[in-house]
Amino acid sequence: MTITPPALSVFETLESEVRSYCRGWPAVFDRAQGARLTDEDGHSYLDFFAGAGSLNYGHNNPVLKRALIDYIERDGITHGLDMATTAKRAFLETFQNVILRPRDLPYKVMFPGPTGTNAVESALKLARKVKGRESVVSFTNAFHGMSLGSLAVTGNAFKRAGAGIPLVHGTPMPFDNYFDGTVPDFLWFERLLEDQGSGLNKPAAVIVETVQGEGGINVARAEWLRALQELCHRQDMLLIVDDIQMGCGRTGGFFSFEEAGIVPDIVTLSKSISGYGMPMSLCLFKPELDIWEPGEHNGTFRGNNPAFVTAAAALDAYWADGQMEKQTLARGEQVEQTLLAICAEEPTAQFRGRGLVWGMEFEDKARASAVCARAFELGLLLETSGPQSEVVKLLPSLTITPEELDEGLRTLARCVRETA
């Protein structure tokens, strides 16, 4: 099947030039269910993008859809600011009982606003308030959001340039394996911290992704993350884990940092926390950090109650036992075996990943975009990542069937061969 792009007149004439995903996928999508989308002409697409990680349970998941429809039909609260509602109570109780208590995590829960960057901004603000310092350390190739505070701790030069003003109070450090193993972990970072002449202001916090999704699927080793936590403790800095794309089961465990055995001071969640693709985010932090004054950080759309409903339903349906984690790791093994076979045939390619997030990189940096373009023509939605869009990013839903996953991987292998 080869898909002919439709005329996109109103999108091209009225919508801003800032639009991006639609340029790589020139179709007018109409319906979606599970791991597939359908355009208005009836063409079906297998989705290996999952709303940039917002649809871990697939499109229009029937369990979550039923809970949402029932809630709407009984005139449940839709917009609730930060008022107490039955939907919020049900989510908080479920989150505590299904996620926090079984992992012995002590976190307080803050609803900072509907998006990931809202969660990051609140985390940065809280860390600075607690420590009384301005500087926050981030890592090379990090991505934390598009508002100014989040951009200041983001590495991508193109995204940073869009701010239009200097981005301050953020200090970049090398991510895991940045020097290909030739430099001991945190040698530069710790020496700067201890050198009174380094010019580095004492940071309030360090913010890190365990797997850099937008940065090119760069996977931090568990021992690197443990060493980072120890460094933060020694130097009186808070550790913030941005789990917006890699949380909610993407790497296997509900939180991506579980495998490393660390307990961050602050954690940000968004994307798939609502379960249904609706805007919702959380900022989690240890109780002793909860020094906010009432209303000191607020937002009109913190109380998206339909998102609370689907979030609670997702936790009940998929996280009350250990099956989702096992299934994700099994699907990840399926992906890894296929990527091994593809790279055995294609010596210019390499891959990396965890759970159900994987990236394939080519020596020819333009190749990734060519692979994704050919995939769209064959009915597979793939995106690139990395600072030069040099990595093909695989981000299927966690609920994808083995057969659908195999179908998409076969298409990927074909695209790699056809773009050689």
XYZ file of C-alpha atoms in Angstrom:
420
model
C 0.000 0.000 0.000
C 1.339 3.400 -1.002
C -0.522 6.392 0.412
C -1.059 9.545 -1.608
C -1.031 12.704 0.545
C -4.339 14.629 0.462
C -4.839 18.307 -0.178
C -4.364 20.053 3.175
C -5.679 23.457 2.136
C -7.090 24.883 5.360
C -4.149 23.594 7.398
C -1.679 25.213 5.021
C -3.521 28.499 4.617
C -4.803 29.120 8.145
C -2.671 27.185 10.609
C 0.688 28.532 11.751
C 3.928 27.417 10.135
C 4.991 26.131 13.559
C 3.153 22.834 12.984
C 5.559 19.918 12.686
C 4.313 16.328 12.998
C 1.754 16.826 10.236
C 4.555 17.631 7.787
C 5.988 14.140 8.135
C 2.562 12.510 8.144
C 0.526 14.386 5.492
C -2.838 12.743 6.138
C -6.094 13.916 7.688
C -6.688 11.455 10.520
C -10.235 10.687 11.538
C -10.456 7.683 13.881
C -8.169 5.622 16.086
C -8.406 2.441 18.116
C -5.686 0.493 19.881
C -2.450 0.687 17.913
C -4.010 1.997 14.690
C -5.196 5.285 13.226
C -7.439 5.678 10.190
C -7.468 8.701 7.911
C -10.549 10.207 6.309
C -9.945 8.190 3.136
C -9.987 4.924 5.034
C -6.232 4.214 5.040
C -5.011 2.443 8.183
C -1.742 3.291 9.917
C 0.066 1.279 12.547
C 1.169 3.678 15.287
C 4.746 3.381 16.582
C 4.617 6.872 18.114
C 1.720 6.677 20.617
C 1.192 10.414 20.914
C 4.874 10.974 21.796
C 4.347 8.578 24.698
C 0.952 9.956 25.771
C -0.938 6.849 24.669
C 0.795 3.994 26.485
C -2.533 2.127 26.625
C -3.407 2.760 22.978
C -5.984 4.932 21.279
C -9.506 4.936 22.754
C -8.699 2.129 25.151
C -12.106 0.501 25.757
C -11.675 0.157 29.536
C -10.760 3.815 29.932
C -13.357 4.958 27.398
C -16.139 3.221 29.336
C -15.092 4.905 32.579
C -14.938 8.287 30.833
C -18.326 7.942 29.116
C -20.007 6.857 32.353
C -18.520 9.848 34.174
C -19.594 12.345 31.507
C -23.083 10.872 31.222
C -23.716 11.342 34.939
C -22.625 15.000 34.673
C -19.451 14.516 36.663
C -17.325 17.622 37.264
C -15.195 18.523 34.225
C -13.355 21.652 35.350
C -12.454 21.744 39.021
C -9.463 24.067 39.573
C -7.914 22.531 42.707
C -11.224 21.888 44.429
C -11.856 18.573 46.166
C -13.901 16.316 43.875
C -14.886 12.676 43.931
C -12.837 12.080 40.757
C -9.695 13.598 42.286
C -10.174 11.624 45.488
C -10.553 8.364 43.551
C -7.377 9.072 41.577
C -5.318 10.026 44.647
C -6.451 6.956 46.572
C -5.744 4.674 43.624
C -2.353 6.265 42.957
C -1.394 5.866 46.601
C -2.596 2.264 46.892
C -1.492 0.930 43.497
C 1.677 2.913 42.779
C 3.208 4.650 45.806
C 2.666 2.252 48.725
C 3.782 -0.955 46.945
C 7.042 0.835 46.003
C 7.463 2.396 49.463
C 7.553 5.868 47.926
C 6.615 8.654 50.354
C 5.712 11.347 47.822
C 3.224 14.159 48.185
C 1.245 14.827 44.986
C 0.947 18.225 43.327
C -1.238 19.021 40.309
C 0.784 21.826 38.685
C -1.084 22.256 35.390
C -1.981 20.105 32.399
C 1.327 19.696 30.579
C 4.755 18.220 31.127
C 6.480 21.580 31.068
C 4.099 22.772 33.831
C 5.346 19.893 35.981
C 8.987 20.721 35.234
C 8.498 24.416 35.983
C 6.934 23.582 39.345
C 9.775 21.164 40.153
C 12.423 23.780 39.364
C 10.581 26.446 41.314
C 10.180 24.195 44.351
C 13.835 23.096 44.313
C 14.985 26.720 44.238
C 12.557 27.668 47.012
C 13.705 24.791 49.241
C 17.446 25.314 48.735
C 17.495 29.086 48.339
C 19.698 28.810 45.241
C 19.072 29.593 41.588
C 21.241 27.250 39.531
C 19.946 23.891 38.266
C 22.188 21.356 36.546
C 20.900 19.442 33.527
C 22.611 17.183 31.000
C 23.765 17.258 27.406
C 20.946 16.374 24.969
C 18.295 16.773 27.682
C 14.753 17.824 26.832
C 12.448 19.109 29.559
C 9.853 21.301 27.843
C 9.203 24.458 25.852
C 8.489 27.117 28.482
C 11.404 29.299 29.539
C 12.449 27.529 32.730
C 12.241 24.126 31.051
C 14.124 25.393 28.004
C 16.918 26.647 30.257
C 17.605 23.015 31.252
C 17.099 21.665 27.709
C 20.086 20.950 25.471
C 18.666 21.220 21.944
C 20.074 24.352 20.292
C 17.139 24.737 17.867
C 14.553 24.594 20.654
C 16.572 26.924 22.881
C 16.896 29.494 20.101
C 13.118 29.785 19.951
C 13.075 31.447 23.368
C 14.265 34.744 21.912
C 15.950 35.765 25.188
C 18.911 34.457 27.204
C 18.133 31.264 29.099
C 19.662 31.550 32.542
C 20.288 29.670 35.779
C 20.825 26.343 34.031
C 24.200 24.580 33.801
C 24.784 21.618 31.440
C 26.910 18.620 32.400
C 27.860 15.513 30.387
C 25.216 12.758 30.284
C 26.191 9.141 30.824
C 28.832 7.929 28.332
C 29.179 11.377 26.782
C 32.936 10.807 26.489
C 32.568 7.165 25.330
C 33.841 5.817 28.632
C 37.179 7.657 28.509
C 36.382 9.939 31.484
C 35.226 8.720 34.932
C 31.610 9.505 35.773
C 31.062 13.005 37.197
C 34.779 13.869 37.252
C 34.156 17.302 35.688
C 30.952 17.939 37.642
C 32.333 17.137 41.074
C 35.607 18.967 40.493
C 33.698 22.117 39.554
C 31.551 21.785 42.680
C 34.585 21.490 44.959
C 36.787 24.102 43.265
C 36.201 27.534 44.823
C 37.554 29.091 41.655
C 35.387 27.195 39.152
C 32.743 29.891 38.794
C 29.941 27.337 39.182
C 27.221 28.617 41.476
C 26.128 25.972 43.978
C 23.148 24.272 42.312
C 19.792 23.799 43.993
C 19.116 20.640 42.047
C 20.014 18.313 39.226
C 17.348 17.313 36.694
C 17.763 14.155 34.611
C 15.937 11.757 32.301
C 16.813 8.090 32.797
C 16.357 7.667 29.042
C 16.641 10.793 26.907
C 13.729 10.408 24.515
C 13.905 13.571 22.443
C 17.687 13.657 22.838
C 18.205 10.467 20.828
C 17.185 7.504 23.049
C 20.261 7.822 25.248
C 19.978 5.269 28.053
C 21.591 6.036 31.406
C 23.120 3.042 33.168
C 21.663 2.106 36.544
C 25.068 2.538 38.196
C 25.393 6.040 36.699
C 22.011 7.014 38.137
C 22.953 5.627 41.551
C 26.218 7.548 41.481
C 24.322 10.703 40.519
C 21.983 10.288 43.494
C 24.968 9.819 45.811
C 26.644 12.933 44.382
C 23.477 14.957 44.972
C 23.302 13.763 48.577
C 26.972 14.584 49.224
C 26.687 18.030 47.709
C 23.298 18.987 49.216
C 21.485 19.133 45.859
C 18.011 17.809 45.129
C 17.631 15.097 42.478
C 14.761 15.639 40.043
C 13.857 12.807 37.669
C 11.859 13.932 34.647
C 9.729 10.836 33.997
C 7.286 12.566 31.682
C 7.951 10.374 28.641
C 9.657 7.366 30.259
C 7.308 6.960 33.226
C 3.930 5.213 33.369
C 5.506 1.925 32.351
C 7.396 2.891 29.216
C 10.644 1.216 30.332
C 8.997 -1.650 32.223
C 8.430 -0.526 35.818
C 5.873 2.215 36.433
C 8.718 4.651 37.131
C 11.775 4.427 34.903
C 14.123 4.914 37.885
C 12.906 1.787 39.707
C 15.459 -0.442 37.988
C 18.311 1.684 39.387
C 16.969 1.433 42.926
C 17.013 5.192 43.502
C 14.420 7.442 45.147
C 14.517 10.927 43.604
C 13.606 13.929 45.707
C 11.219 15.197 43.016
C 9.587 13.377 40.074
C 7.626 14.846 37.184
C 4.939 12.874 35.329
C 2.667 13.777 32.440
C 1.919 12.285 28.986
C 0.436 8.853 29.855
C -0.545 9.559 33.459
C -4.113 10.314 32.296
C -4.062 7.053 30.350
C -6.263 8.438 27.591
C -4.161 11.176 26.066
C -5.871 13.950 28.000
C -3.825 16.792 29.510
C -2.679 15.996 33.044
C 0.592 16.209 34.937
C 1.930 15.563 38.406
C 4.851 16.828 40.427
C 5.771 14.361 43.167
C 8.103 15.241 46.020
C 9.232 14.067 49.421
C 6.999 15.413 52.235
C 9.717 17.541 53.821
C 9.944 19.539 50.586
C 6.290 20.570 50.711
C 6.907 24.159 51.800
C 4.504 25.791 49.335
C 2.229 28.556 50.586
C -1.418 28.062 49.503
C -1.830 29.402 45.962
C 1.891 30.072 45.526
C 1.839 27.975 42.380
C -1.504 27.544 40.649
C -3.209 27.204 37.274
C -6.717 27.272 35.860
C -6.584 23.798 34.312
C -5.005 21.808 37.138
C -8.301 20.042 37.834
C -9.011 18.096 34.626
C -11.422 15.695 36.289
C -12.129 13.498 33.242
C -8.359 12.861 33.160
C -8.468 11.857 36.832
C -11.180 9.330 35.941
C -9.228 7.689 33.116
C -5.984 7.853 35.117
C -7.540 5.919 37.997
C -9.085 3.414 35.585
C -5.693 2.859 33.908
C -3.982 2.212 37.240
C -6.685 -0.224 38.307
C -6.713 -2.044 34.979
C -2.979 -2.287 34.287
C -0.984 -1.774 37.496
C -2.827 -3.632 40.250
C -0.653 -6.683 39.509
C 2.758 -7.121 37.868
C 1.541 -8.192 34.448
C 2.012 -4.911 32.571
C 5.685 -4.691 33.493
C 6.300 -8.303 32.427
C 4.445 -7.772 29.163
C 6.375 -4.598 28.344
C 9.711 -6.292 28.971
C 8.652 -9.228 26.768
C 7.598 -6.880 23.956
C 10.880 -5.035 24.402
C 12.771 -8.268 23.910
C 10.820 -8.807 20.689
C 11.918 -5.369 19.457
C 15.522 -5.918 20.505
C 15.811 -9.211 18.611
C 14.489 -7.615 15.426
C 16.803 -4.625 15.730
C 19.738 -7.004 16.229
C 18.808 -8.731 12.961
C 18.389 -5.428 11.093
C 21.747 -4.120 12.295
C 23.435 -7.395 11.364
C 22.385 -6.696 7.763
C 23.032 -2.938 7.977
C 26.548 -2.291 9.364
C 26.077 1.498 9.403
C 23.266 1.209 11.964
C 23.253 0.812 15.735
C 20.432 0.693 18.253
C 19.717 1.245 21.929
C 16.750 1.302 24.272
C 14.845 -0.168 27.203
C 11.364 -1.636 27.601
C 9.308 -0.253 24.730
C 11.418 2.764 23.798
C 14.099 2.126 21.181
C 16.190 4.137 18.781
C 18.110 3.224 15.633
C 20.912 5.515 14.489
C 22.752 5.537 11.142
C 26.148 6.895 10.178
C 24.365 8.954 7.511
C 22.319 11.265 9.715
C 19.771 11.972 6.962
C 18.908 8.291 6.772
C 16.591 8.360 9.800
C 14.258 10.876 8.156
C 14.258 8.829 4.939
C 13.317 5.681 6.868
C 10.446 7.486 8.608
C 9.188 8.976 5.336
C 9.153 5.571 3.657
C 7.440 4.073 6.697
C 4.596 6.575 6.375
C 4.133 5.592 2.729
C 3.793 1.978 3.896
C 1.312 2.813 6.665
C 3.618 2.956 9.690
C 3.971 6.055 11.863
C 7.557 6.580 13.031
C 9.316 9.709 14.255
C 12.920 10.816 14.541
C 14.711 12.092 17.616
C 18.145 13.433 18.480
C 19.618 16.921 18.021
C 19.934 16.398 14.256
C 16.907 14.093 13.854
C 19.418 11.314 13.314
C 17.641 8.568 15.291
C 14.573 6.543 14.266
C 12.439 6.403 17.402
C 10.226 3.417 18.222
C 7.534 4.225 20.775
C 4.591 1.813 20.310
C 1.801 1.540 22.855
C 2.405 -0.860 25.740
C -0.812 -2.672 24.833
C 0.212 -3.402 21.237
C -0.213 -7.082 20.344
C 2.815 -9.228 19.440
C 1.374 -9.579 15.934
C 1.022 -5.812 15.458
C 4.493 -5.272 16.849
C 5.899 -7.853 14.444
C 4.065 -6.225 11.529
C 5.571 -2.839 12.345
C 9.050 -4.253 12.810
C 8.862 -6.018 9.441
C 7.893 -2.710 7.851
C 10.801 -0.999 9.606
C 13.223 -3.619 8.266
C 11.856 -3.072 4.758
C 12.287 0.703 5.087
C 15.901 0.292 6.209
C 16.636 -1.916 3.193
C 14.850 0.382 0.733
C 16.651 3.524 1.921
C 20.141 2.012 1.823
